Structures are given as structure tokens and as C-alpha cells.
PDB file of N, CA and C in Angstrom:
ATOM      1  N   UNK M   1      21.541  -4.058  -1.004  1.00 96.00           N
ATOM      2  CA  UNK M   1      20.456  -4.790  -1.753  1.00 96.00           C
ATOM      3  C   UNK M   1      20.028  -3.154  -1.776  1.00 96.00           C
ATOM      4  N   UNK M   2      19.079  -2.717  -3.509  1.00 97.00           N
ATOM      5  CA  UNK M   2      19.317  -1.272  -3.549  1.00 97.00           C
ATOM      6  C   UNK M   2      16.985  -1.965  -3.230  1.00 97.00           C
ATOM      7  N   UNK M   3      16.438  -0.913  -2.718  1.00 98.00           N
ATOM      8  CA  UNK M   3      14.677  -0.394  -2.753  1.00 98.00           C
ATOM      9  C   UNK M   3      14.562   1.285  -3.856  1.00 98.00           C
ATOM     10  N   UNK M   4      14.071   0.426  -5.037  1.00 97.00           N
ATOM     11  CA  UNK M   4      13.277   2.303  -5.503  1.00 97.00           C
ATOM     12  C   UNK M   4      11.773   1.956  -4.809  1.00 97.00           C
ATOM     13  N   UNK M   5      11.873   3.508  -5.412  1.00 98.00           N
ATOM     14  CA  UNK M   5       9.780   3.367  -4.879  1.00 98.00           C
ATOM     15  C   UNK M   5      10.318   5.175  -5.796  1.00 98.00           C
ATOM     16  N   UNK M   6       8.706   4.564  -6.910  1.00 96.00           N
ATOM     17  CA  UNK M   6       8.575   5.082  -8.015  1.00 96.00           C
ATOM     18  C   UNK M   6       7.272   5.474  -7.716  1.00 96.00           C
ATOM     19  N   UNK M   7       7.176   6.828  -7.708  1.00 97.00           N
ATOM     20  CA  UNK M   7       5.018   7.068  -7.674  1.00 97.00           C
ATOM     21  C   UNK M   7       5.089   8.194  -8.858  1.00 97.00           C
ATOM     22  N   UNK M   8       3.888   8.067  -9.593  1.00 97.00           N
ATOM     23  CA  UNK M   8       3.643   8.605 -10.611  1.00 97.00           C
ATOM     24  C   UNK M   8       2.397   9.164 -10.619  1.00 97.00           C
ATOM     25  N   UNK M   9       2.377  10.155 -10.824  1.00 98.00           N
ATOM     26  CA  UNK M   9       1.001  10.967 -10.988  1.00 98.00           C
ATOM     27  C   UNK M   9       0.030  11.259 -12.498  1.00 98.00           C
ATOM     28  N   UNK M  10      -1.223  11.135 -13.436  1.00 97.00           N
ATOM     29  CA  UNK M  10      -0.904  11.092 -14.582  1.00 97.00           C
ATOM     30  C   UNK M  10      -2.035  11.654 -14.642  1.00 97.00           C
ATOM     31  N   UNK M  11      -1.957  12.682 -15.940  1.00 98.00           N
ATOM     32  CA  UNK M  11      -2.619  12.919 -15.826  1.00 98.00           C
ATOM     33  C   UNK M  11      -4.691  12.440 -16.528  1.00 98.00           C
ATOM     34  N   UNK M  12      -5.985  12.384 -16.323  1.00 97.00           N
ATOM     35  CA  UNK M  12      -6.274  11.568 -15.996  1.00 97.00           C
ATOM     36  C   UNK M  12      -6.761  10.660 -17.565  1.00 97.00           C
ATOM     37  N   UNK M  13      -6.637  12.074 -18.564  1.00 98.00           N
ATOM     38  CA  UNK M  13      -7.344  10.966 -19.758  1.00 98.00           C
ATOM     39  C   UNK M  13      -5.474  10.554 -20.152  1.00 98.00           C
ATOM     40  N   UNK M  14      -4.745  10.576 -19.526  1.00 97.00           N
ATOM     41  CA  UNK M  14      -3.227  10.100 -19.983  1.00 97.00           C
ATOM     42  C   UNK M  14      -3.082   8.029 -19.575  1.00 97.00           C
ATOM     43  N   UNK M  15      -3.885   8.085 -18.106  1.00 97.00           N
ATOM     44  CA  UNK M  15      -3.497   7.362 -16.956  1.00 97.00           C
ATOM     45  C   UNK M  15      -3.828   5.680 -17.965  1.00 97.00           C
ATOM     46  N   UNK M  16      -4.969   5.747 -18.130  1.00 96.00           N
ATOM     47  CA  UNK M  16      -5.085   3.961 -19.035  1.00 96.00           C
ATOM     48  C   UNK M  16      -3.804   3.518 -19.709  1.00 96.00           C
ATOM     49  N   UNK M  17      -3.252   4.723 -20.720  1.00 97.00           N
ATOM     50  CA  UNK M  17      -2.132   4.498 -21.529  1.00 97.00           C
ATOM     51  C   UNK M  17      -0.870   4.145 -20.831  1.00 97.00           C
ATOM     52  N   UNK M  18      -0.847   4.618 -20.093  1.00 96.00           N
ATOM     53  CA  UNK M  18       0.381   4.591 -18.590  1.00 96.00           C
ATOM     54  C   UNK M  18       0.425   3.505 -18.083  1.00 96.00           C
ATOM     55  N   UNK M  19      -1.028   2.811 -17.796  1.00 96.00           N
ATOM     56  CA  UNK M  19      -1.036   1.919 -17.054  1.00 96.00           C
ATOM     57  C   UNK M  19      -0.648   0.224 -18.216  1.00 96.00           C
ATOM     58  N   UNK M  20      -1.717   0.390 -19.425  1.00 97.00           N
ATOM     59  CA  UNK M  20      -0.521  -0.706 -19.678  1.00 97.00           C
ATOM     60  C   UNK M  20       0.185  -0.812 -20.310  1.00 97.00           C
ATOM     61  N   UNK M  21       1.608   0.516 -20.784  1.00 97.00           N
ATOM     62  CA  UNK M  21       3.138   0.532 -20.549  1.00 97.00           C
ATOM     63  C   UNK M  21       3.472  -0.056 -19.562  1.00 97.00           C
ATOM     64  N   UNK M  22       3.076   0.159 -18.183  1.00 96.00           N
ATOM     65  CA  UNK M  22       3.755  -0.202 -16.985  1.00 96.00           C
ATOM     66  C   UNK M  22       3.285  -1.609 -16.890  1.00 96.00           C
ATOM     67  N   UNK M  23       2.319  -2.221 -17.822  1.00 96.00           N
ATOM     68  CA  UNK M  23       2.135  -3.632 -17.202  1.00 96.00           C
ATOM     69  C   UNK M  23       2.927  -4.209 -17.626  1.00 96.00           C
ATOM     70  N   UNK M  24       3.383  -3.421 -19.052  1.00 97.00           N
ATOM     71  CA  UNK M  24       4.461  -4.138 -19.991  1.00 97.00           C
ATOM     72  C   UNK M  24       5.700  -4.449 -19.727  1.00 97.00           C
ATOM     73  N   UNK M  25       5.918  -4.027 -18.684  1.00 97.00           N
ATOM     74  CA  UNK M  25       7.370  -3.793 -17.278  1.00 97.00           C
ATOM     75  C   UNK M  25       7.351  -4.945 -16.801  1.00 97.00           C
ATOM     76  N   UNK M  26       6.282  -5.591 -15.753  1.00 97.00           N
ATOM     77  CA  UNK M  26       6.112  -6.292 -15.062  1.00 97.00           C
ATOM     78  C   UNK M  26       7.324  -7.448 -14.976  1.00 97.00           C
ATOM     79  N   UNK M  27       6.881  -8.354 -16.338  1.00 97.00           N
ATOM     80  CA  UNK M  27       6.627  -9.576 -16.639  1.00 97.00           C
ATOM     81  C   UNK M  27       8.622  -9.265 -17.352  1.00 97.00           C
ATOM     82  N   UNK M  28       9.251  -8.873 -18.277  1.00 98.00           N
ATOM     83  CA  UNK M  28      10.511  -8.824 -18.761  1.00 98.00           C
ATOM     84  C   UNK M  28      11.129  -8.043 -16.998  1.00 98.00           C
ATOM     85  N   UNK M  29      10.766  -7.091 -16.401  1.00 98.00           N
ATOM     86  CA  UNK M  29      11.705  -6.639 -15.128  1.00 98.00           C
ATOM     87  C   UNK M  29      12.340  -7.471 -14.137  1.00 98.00           C
ATOM     88  N   UNK M  30      10.610  -8.089 -14.024  1.00 98.00           N
ATOM     89  CA  UNK M  30      11.186  -9.475 -13.429  1.00 98.00           C
ATOM     90  C   UNK M  30      12.065 -10.694 -13.326  1.00 98.00           C
ATOM     91  N   UNK M  31      12.627 -10.928 -14.707  1.00 98.00           N
ATOM     92  CA  UNK M  31      13.155 -11.875 -15.522  1.00 98.00           C
ATOM     93  C   UNK M  31      14.542 -11.069 -15.567  1.00 98.00           C
ATOM     94  N   UNK M  32      14.712  -9.971 -14.735  1.00 98.00           N
ATOM     95  CA  UNK M  32      16.354  -9.871 -15.411  1.00 98.00           C
ATOM     96  C   UNK M  32      17.066 -10.058 -13.944  1.00 98.00           C
ATOM     97  N   UNK M  33      17.899 -10.727 -14.026  1.00 98.00           N
ATOM     98  CA  UNK M  33      18.537 -10.980 -13.564  1.00 98.00           C
ATOM     99  C   UNK M  33      19.639 -10.725 -11.673  1.00 98.00           C
ATOM    100  N   UNK M  34      19.446 -10.380 -10.949  1.00 98.00           N
ATOM    101  CA  UNK M  34      19.776  -9.494  -9.501  1.00 98.00           C
ATOM    102  C   UNK M  34      18.354  -8.854  -9.430  1.00 98.00           C
ATOM    103  N   UNK M  35      16.690  -8.636 -10.057  1.00 98.00           N
ATOM    104  CA  UNK M  35      16.292  -8.193  -9.710  1.00 98.00           C
ATOM    105  C   UNK M  35      15.617  -9.045  -8.580  1.00 98.00           C
ATOM    106  N   UNK M  36      15.142  -8.721  -7.287  1.00 97.00           N
ATOM    107  CA  UNK M  36      14.776  -9.682  -6.279  1.00 97.00           C
ATOM    108  C   UNK M  36      12.570  -9.710  -6.169  1.00 97.00           C
ATOM    109  N   UNK M  37      12.734  -7.859  -6.273  1.00 97.00           N
ATOM    110  CA  UNK M  37      11.158  -7.895  -6.865  1.00 97.00           C
ATOM    111  C   UNK M  37      10.480  -6.516  -7.521  1.00 97.00           C
ATOM    112  N   UNK M  38       9.711  -6.798  -8.559  1.00 98.00           N
ATOM    113  CA  UNK M  38       9.553  -6.267  -8.635  1.00 98.00           C
ATOM    114  C   UNK M  38       7.434  -5.967  -9.098  1.00 98.00           C
ATOM    115  N   UNK M  39       7.048  -4.970  -8.626  1.00 98.00           N
ATOM    116  CA  UNK M  39       5.962  -5.050  -8.669  1.00 98.00           C
ATOM    117  C   UNK M  39       5.804  -3.066  -8.568  1.00 98.00           C
ATOM    118  N   UNK M  40       4.008  -2.794  -9.540  1.00 97.00           N
ATOM    119  CA  UNK M  40       3.314  -1.690  -9.740  1.00 97.00           C
ATOM    120  C   UNK M  40       2.148  -2.110  -9.042  1.00 97.00           C
ATOM    121  N   UNK M  41       1.391  -0.729  -8.181  1.00 96.00           N
ATOM    122  CA  UNK M  41       0.056  -0.630  -7.874  1.00 96.00           C
ATOM    123  C   UNK M  41      -0.333  -0.038  -8.025  1.00 96.00           C
ATOM    124  N   UNK M  42      -2.029   0.169  -8.395  1.00 96.00           N
ATOM    125  CA  UNK M  42      -2.620   1.724  -8.439  1.00 96.00           C
ATOM    126  C   UNK M  42      -2.729   1.869  -6.897  1.00 96.00           C
ATOM    127  N   UNK M  43      -2.731   3.271  -7.033  1.00 96.00           N
ATOM    128  CA  UNK M  43      -2.031   3.936  -5.682  1.00 96.00           C
ATOM    129  C   UNK M  43      -4.406   4.172  -5.191  1.00 96.00           C
ATOM    130  N   UNK M  44      -4.796   3.514  -4.236  1.00 95.00           N
ATOM    131  CA  UNK M  44      -6.383   3.331  -3.728  1.00 95.00           C
ATOM    132  C   UNK M  44      -6.305   4.882  -3.742  1.00 95.00           C
ATOM    133  N   UNK M  45      -6.056   5.529  -3.078  1.00 96.00           N
ATOM    134  CA  UNK M  45      -6.434   6.821  -2.397  1.00 96.00           C
ATOM    135  C   UNK M  45      -6.481   7.700  -4.347  1.00 96.00           C
ATOM    136  N   UNK M  46      -5.778   7.422  -4.720  1.00 97.00           N
ATOM    137  CA  UNK M  46      -5.776   7.979  -6.277  1.00 97.00           C
ATOM    138  C   UNK M  46      -5.465   7.342  -7.685  1.00 97.00           C
ATOM    139  N   UNK M  47      -6.776   7.167  -8.243  1.00 96.00           N
ATOM    140  CA  UNK M  47      -6.940   6.152  -9.456  1.00 96.00           C
ATOM    141  C   UNK M  47      -6.084   6.819 -10.551  1.00 96.00           C
ATOM    142  N   UNK M  48      -5.050   8.031 -10.316  1.00 97.00           N
ATOM    143  CA  UNK M  48      -4.527   7.999 -11.307  1.00 97.00           C
ATOM    144  C   UNK M  48      -3.225   8.230 -11.094  1.00 97.00           C
ATOM    145  N   UNK M  49      -2.986   7.310  -9.699  1.00 98.00           N
ATOM    146  CA  UNK M  49      -0.786   7.812  -9.824  1.00 98.00           C
ATOM    147  C   UNK M  49      -0.552   5.699  -9.329  1.00 98.00           C
ATOM    148  N   UNK M  50       0.542   5.734 -10.063  1.00 97.00           N
ATOM    149  CA  UNK M  50       0.578   3.972  -9.738  1.00 97.00           C
ATOM    150  C   UNK M  50       1.755   4.464  -8.985  1.00 97.00           C
ATOM    151  N   UNK M  51       2.389   2.922  -8.334  1.00 97.00           N
ATOM    152  CA  UNK M  51       3.715   3.377  -7.147  1.00 97.00           C
ATOM    153  C   UNK M  51       4.426   1.953  -7.985  1.00 97.00           C
ATOM    154  N   UNK M  52       5.551   1.521  -8.032  1.00 97.00           N
ATOM    155  CA  UNK M  52       6.331   0.594  -8.287  1.00 97.00           C
ATOM    156  C   UNK M  52       7.549   0.866  -7.000  1.00 97.00           C
ATOM    157  N   UNK M  53       7.454  -0.989  -6.427  1.00 98.00           N
ATOM    158  CA  UNK M  53       8.873  -0.851  -6.500  1.00 98.00           C
ATOM    159  C   UNK M  53       9.048  -1.345  -5.594  1.00 98.00           C
ATOM    160  N   UNK M  54      10.873  -1.972  -5.908  1.00 98.00           N
ATOM    161  CA  UNK M  54      11.675  -2.213  -6.717  1.00 98.00           C
ATOM    162  C   UNK M  54      12.813  -2.621  -6.039  1.00 98.00           C
ATOM    163  N   UNK M  55      13.228  -4.339  -6.041  1.00 97.00           N
ATOM    164  CA  UNK M  55      14.098  -4.449  -5.481  1.00 97.00           C
ATOM    165  C   UNK M  55      15.351  -5.455  -6.190  1.00 97.00           C
ATOM    166  N   UNK M  56      16.470  -4.970  -5.990  1.00 98.00           N
ATOM    167  CA  UNK M  56      17.347  -5.534  -7.019  1.00 98.00           C
ATOM    168  C   UNK M  56      18.731  -5.567  -5.742  1.00 98.00           C
ATOM    169  N   UNK M  57      19.285  -6.995  -6.041  1.00 97.00           N
ATOM    170  CA  UNK M  57      20.234  -7.629  -5.565  1.00 97.00           C
ATOM    171  C   UNK M  57      21.968  -6.300  -5.594  1.00 97.00           C
ATOM    172  N   UNK M  58      21.749  -5.507  -6.611  1.00 97.00           N
ATOM    173  CA  UNK M  58      23.650  -4.163  -6.726  1.00 97.00           C
ATOM    174  C   UNK M  58      22.434  -3.248  -7.517  1.00 97.00           C
ATOM    175  N   UNK M  59      23.296  -2.811  -7.803  1.00 97.00           N
ATOM    176  CA  UNK M  59      23.736  -1.541  -9.093  1.00 97.00           C
ATOM    177  C   UNK M  59      23.188  -1.992 -10.268  1.00 97.00           C
ATOM    178  N   UNK M  60      24.484  -2.628 -10.461  1.00 98.00           N
ATOM    179  CA  UNK M  60      24.166  -3.836 -11.983  1.00 98.00           C
ATOM    180  C   UNK M  60      23.140  -4.104 -12.252  1.00 98.00           C
ATOM    181  N   UNK M  61      21.887  -4.544 -11.661  1.00 98.00           N
ATOM    182  CA  UNK M  61      20.722  -4.735 -11.364  1.00 98.00           C
ATOM    183  C   UNK M  61      20.010  -3.922 -11.699  1.00 98.00           C
ATOM    184  N   UNK M  62      19.669  -3.358 -11.068  1.00 97.00           N
ATOM    185  CA  UNK M  62      19.071  -1.868 -11.667  1.00 97.00           C
ATOM    186  C   UNK M  62      19.216  -1.677 -12.598  1.00 97.00           C
ATOM    187  N   UNK M  63      20.267  -1.182 -13.201  1.00 97.00           N
ATOM    188  CA  UNK M  63      20.649  -0.639 -14.559  1.00 97.00           C
ATOM    189  C   UNK M  63      20.542  -1.945 -15.993  1.00 97.00           C
ATOM    190  N   UNK M  64      20.613  -2.951 -15.514  1.00 98.00           N
ATOM    191  CA  UNK M  64      20.176  -3.899 -16.442  1.00 98.00           C
ATOM    192  C   UNK M  64      18.210  -3.523 -16.762  1.00 98.00           C
ATOM    193  N   UNK M  65      17.997  -3.736 -15.575  1.00 98.00           N
ATOM    194  CA  UNK M  65      15.980  -3.718 -15.633  1.00 98.00           C
ATOM    195  C   UNK M  65      15.813  -2.210 -16.337  1.00 98.00           C
ATOM    196  N   UNK M  66      16.998  -1.119 -15.925  1.00 96.00           N
ATOM    197  CA  UNK M  66      16.387  -0.003 -16.302  1.00 96.00           C
ATOM    198  C   UNK M  66      16.912   0.086 -18.088  1.00 96.00           C
ATOM    199  N   UNK M  67      17.564  -0.684 -17.971  1.00 98.00           N
ATOM    200  CA  UNK M  67      18.216  -0.972 -20.476  1.00 98.00           C
ATOM    201  C   UNK M  67      16.616  -1.535 -20.875  1.00 98.00           C
ATOM    202  N   UNK M  68      15.673  -2.135 -19.781  1.00 98.00           N
ATOM    203  CA  UNK M  68      14.888  -2.959 -21.167  1.00 98.00           C
ATOM    204  C   UNK M  68      14.087  -2.236 -21.786  1.00 98.00           C
ATOM    205  N   UNK M  69      13.562  -2.375 -22.850  1.00 97.00           N
ATOM    206  CA  UNK M  69      13.350  -1.546 -23.975  1.00 97.00           C
ATOM    207  C   UNK M  69      11.594  -0.929 -23.446  1.00 97.00           C
ATOM    208  N   UNK M  70      11.468  -1.309 -22.493  1.00 97.00           N
ATOM    209  CA  UNK M  70       9.936  -1.402 -22.189  1.00 97.00           C
ATOM    210  C   UNK M  70       9.958  -0.296 -21.074  1.00 97.00           C
ATOM    211  N   UNK M  71      11.174   0.101 -20.184  1.00 96.00           N
ATOM    212  CA  UNK M  71      11.006   0.890 -19.254  1.00 96.00           C
ATOM    213  C   UNK M  71      11.336   2.345 -19.782  1.00 96.00           C
ATOM    214  N   UNK M  72      12.410   2.176 -21.295  1.00 96.00           N
ATOM    215  CA  UNK M  72      12.056   2.903 -21.848  1.00 96.00           C
ATOM    216  C   UNK M  72      11.400   3.908 -22.368  1.00 96.00           C
ATOM    217  N   UNK M  73      10.053   2.606 -22.864  1.00 96.00           N
ATOM    218  CA  UNK M  73       8.640   3.051 -23.585  1.00 96.00           C
ATOM    219  C   UNK M  73       7.829   3.961 -22.496  1.00 96.00           C
ATOM    220  N   UNK M  74       8.005   3.380 -21.355  1.00 96.00           N
ATOM    221  CA  UNK M  74       7.431   4.500 -19.863  1.00 96.00           C
ATOM    222  C   UNK M  74       8.309   5.448 -19.575  1.00 96.00           C
ATOM    223  N   UNK M  75       9.283   5.225 -20.141  1.00 94.00           N
ATOM    224  CA  UNK M  75       9.966   6.532 -19.707  1.00 94.00           C
ATOM    225  C   UNK M  75       9.489   7.476 -20.962  1.00 94.00           C
ATOM    226  N   UNK M  76       9.303   7.277 -21.740  1.00 95.00           N
ATOM    227  CA  UNK M  76       9.597   8.125 -23.727  1.00 95.00           C
ATOM    228  C   UNK M  76       7.418   9.097 -23.286  1.00 95.00           C
ATOM    229  N   UNK M  77       6.767   7.931 -22.340  1.00 95.00           N
ATOM    230  CA  UNK M  77       5.481   8.798 -21.760  1.00 95.00           C
ATOM    231  C   UNK M  77       5.511  10.126 -20.774  1.00 95.00           C
ATOM    232  N   UNK M  78       6.119   9.219 -19.738  1.00 95.00           N
ATOM    233  CA  UNK M  78       5.868  10.328 -19.023  1.00 95.00           C
ATOM    234  C   UNK M  78       5.322  11.629 -19.076  1.00 95.00           C
ATOM    235  N   UNK M  79       6.888  12.350 -20.168  1.00 96.00           N
ATOM    236  CA  UNK M  79       6.844  13.881 -19.710  1.00 96.00           C
ATOM    237  C   UNK M  79       5.778  14.842 -20.710  1.00 96.00           C
ATOM    238  N   UNK M  80       4.712  13.637 -21.123  1.00 96.00           N
ATOM    239  CA  UNK M  80       3.005  14.539 -21.607  1.00 96.00           C
ATOM    240  C   UNK M  80       2.447  13.644 -20.960  1.00 96.00           C
ATOM    241  N   UNK M  81       2.728  12.818 -20.088  1.00 97.00           N
ATOM    242  CA  UNK M  81       1.353  12.471 -19.542  1.00 97.00           C
ATOM    243  C   UNK M  81       1.226  12.423 -17.479  1.00 97.00           C
ATOM    244  N   UNK M  82       1.639  12.731 -17.293  1.00 96.00           N
ATOM    245  CA  UNK M  82       1.908  13.524 -15.543  1.00 96.00           C
ATOM    246  C   UNK M  82       1.002  14.838 -16.010  1.00 96.00           C
ATOM    247  N   UNK M  83       1.184  14.302 -14.243  1.00 96.00           N
ATOM    248  CA  UNK M  83       0.524  15.781 -13.911  1.00 96.00           C
ATOM    249  C   UNK M  83       1.453  16.391 -13.200  1.00 96.00           C
ATOM    250  N   UNK M  84       2.619  16.214 -12.062  1.00 94.00           N
ATOM    251  CA  UNK M  84       3.314  16.622 -11.406  1.00 94.00           C
ATOM    252  C   UNK M  84       4.983  15.567 -11.703  1.00 94.00           C
ATOM    253  N   UNK M  85       5.875  16.445 -10.909  1.00 95.00           N
ATOM    254  CA  UNK M  85       7.337  15.707 -11.130  1.00 95.00           C
ATOM    255  C   UNK M  85       7.110  14.333 -10.743  1.00 95.00           C
ATOM    256  N   UNK M  86       7.233  13.135 -10.595  1.00 95.00           N
ATOM    257  CA  UNK M  86       7.300  11.771  -9.647  1.00 95.00           C
ATOM    258  C   UNK M  86       8.470  12.257  -8.551  1.00 95.00           C
ATOM    259  N   UNK M  87       7.620  11.059  -8.105  1.00 96.00           N
ATOM    260  CA  UNK M  87       8.265  10.892  -7.057  1.00 96.00           C
ATOM    261  C   UNK M  87       9.687   9.667  -7.039  1.00 96.00           C
ATOM    262  N   UNK M  88      10.286   9.685  -6.305  1.00 96.00           N
ATOM    263  CA  UNK M  88      11.677   8.723  -6.196  1.00 96.00           C
ATOM    264  C   UNK M  88      12.491   8.506  -4.932  1.00 96.00           C
ATOM    265  N   UNK M  89      12.610   7.520  -4.822  1.00 97.00           N
ATOM    266  CA  UNK M  89      13.574   7.793  -3.126  1.00 97.00           C
ATOM    267  C   UNK M  89      14.286   6.328  -2.900  1.00 97.00           C
ATOM    268  N   UNK M  90      15.868   5.927  -3.983  1.00 97.00           N
ATOM    269  CA  UNK M  90      16.157   4.943  -3.772  1.00 97.00           C
ATOM    270  C   UNK M  90      16.632   4.733  -2.140  1.00 97.00           C
ATOM    271  N   UNK M  91      16.781   3.515  -1.821  1.00 97.00           N
ATOM    272  CA  UNK M  91      17.540   3.065  -0.313  1.00 97.00           C
ATOM    273  C   UNK M  91      18.207   2.052  -0.575  1.00 97.00           C
ATOM    274  N   UNK M  92      19.485   2.116   0.082  1.00 96.00           N
ATOM    275  CA  UNK M  92      20.369   0.857   0.536  1.00 96.00           C
ATOM    276  C   UNK M  92      20.598   0.495   1.592  1.00 96.00           C
ATOM    277  N   UNK M  93      20.196  -0.707   1.260  1.00 94.00           N
ATOM    278  CA  UNK M  93      19.541  -1.733   2.936  1.00 94.00           C
ATOM    279  C   UNK M  93      20.761  -2.902   2.322  1.00 94.00           C
ATOM    280  N   UNK M  94      21.785  -2.538   3.723  1.00 91.00           N
ATOM    281  CA  UNK M  94      22.364  -3.589   4.237  1.00 91.00           C
ATOM    282  C   UNK M  94      22.042  -5.114   4.736  1.00 91.00           C
ATOM    283  N   UNK M  95      20.590  -5.227   5.838  1.00 87.00           N
ATOM    284  CA  UNK M  95      20.394  -6.488   5.897  1.00 87.00           C
ATOM    285  C   UNK M  95      19.007  -6.653   5.715  1.00 87.00           C
ATOM    286  N   UNK M  96      18.545  -7.338   5.510  1.00 84.00           N
ATOM    287  CA  UNK M  96      17.054  -7.912   5.570  1.00 84.00           C
ATOM    288  C   UNK M  96      16.573  -9.565   5.988  1.00 84.00           C
ATOM    289  N   UNK M  97      15.682  -9.502   6.866  1.00 88.00           N
ATOM    290  CA  UNK M  97      14.861 -10.602   7.171  1.00 88.00           C
ATOM    291  C   UNK M  97      13.856 -11.015   7.310  1.00 88.00           C
ATOM    292  N   UNK M  98      13.260 -11.962   6.683  1.00 86.00           N
ATOM    293  CA  UNK M  98      11.746 -12.060   6.869  1.00 86.00           C
ATOM    294  C   UNK M  98      11.080 -11.923   7.971  1.00 86.00           C
ATOM    295  N   UNK M  99       9.889 -11.128   8.374  1.00 87.00           N
ATOM    296  CA  UNK M  99       8.850 -10.697   8.596  1.00 87.00           C
ATOM    297  C   UNK M  99       7.929 -11.400   9.466  1.00 87.00           C
ATOM    298  N   UNK M 100       8.324 -12.382  10.259  1.00 82.00           N
ATOM    299  CA  UNK M 100       6.522 -13.247  10.696  1.00 82.00           C
ATOM    300  C   UNK M 100       6.267 -12.843  12.099  1.00 82.00           C
TER     301      UNK M 100
END
């Protein structure tokens, strides 16, 4: 299992445009084979920042999701829309269980 955490901080005047593009990614990404979970949220302490948490069965699932045209549109927007370099952390998980 692979978990990807991706955070991007937008220029204030570009935030709504990036949010709209991110919104378009969610449904198609969740429908990709091997995508276990895909969520994007706004940072509660910074209204211009978004955090994506993505969980994949394997690297092939991640590659399928990243090849979506909606993801390509977001990636095309970012160079002119962000105020600092994106933060990305990739976790390789060998085991998981429900937390109760």
C-alpha cells in the first residue's frame, strides 16, 4: 500500500481557480482501479493551502490515477498558481488495520 500526502499553497488570487480544478479530480480519481482513498481538503489554518491524502494499492494504481487528464490540468495550473514549492511525502505501508 502507498500513501501520498501532497500539500500546495496557492497565491491568494489563484486559490479559487486551483480549488475548482482540484474538485474536478476527486470523482475520477476515486473511480480508478486500485485507489483505496482519495481526499483533498483545505488547510484550516491557511485558506490558500490544500492537502491531498491519497491511498493506493500499489505503484501501478498511483500511475493510473496520475495519468488522468484532470490531474494533468491541475499540474499545468500549479507553476503559475503556487506561492511556494509543493510538499509531497510518499509512505510505503506494509500493514494496516482499522483503528477502533
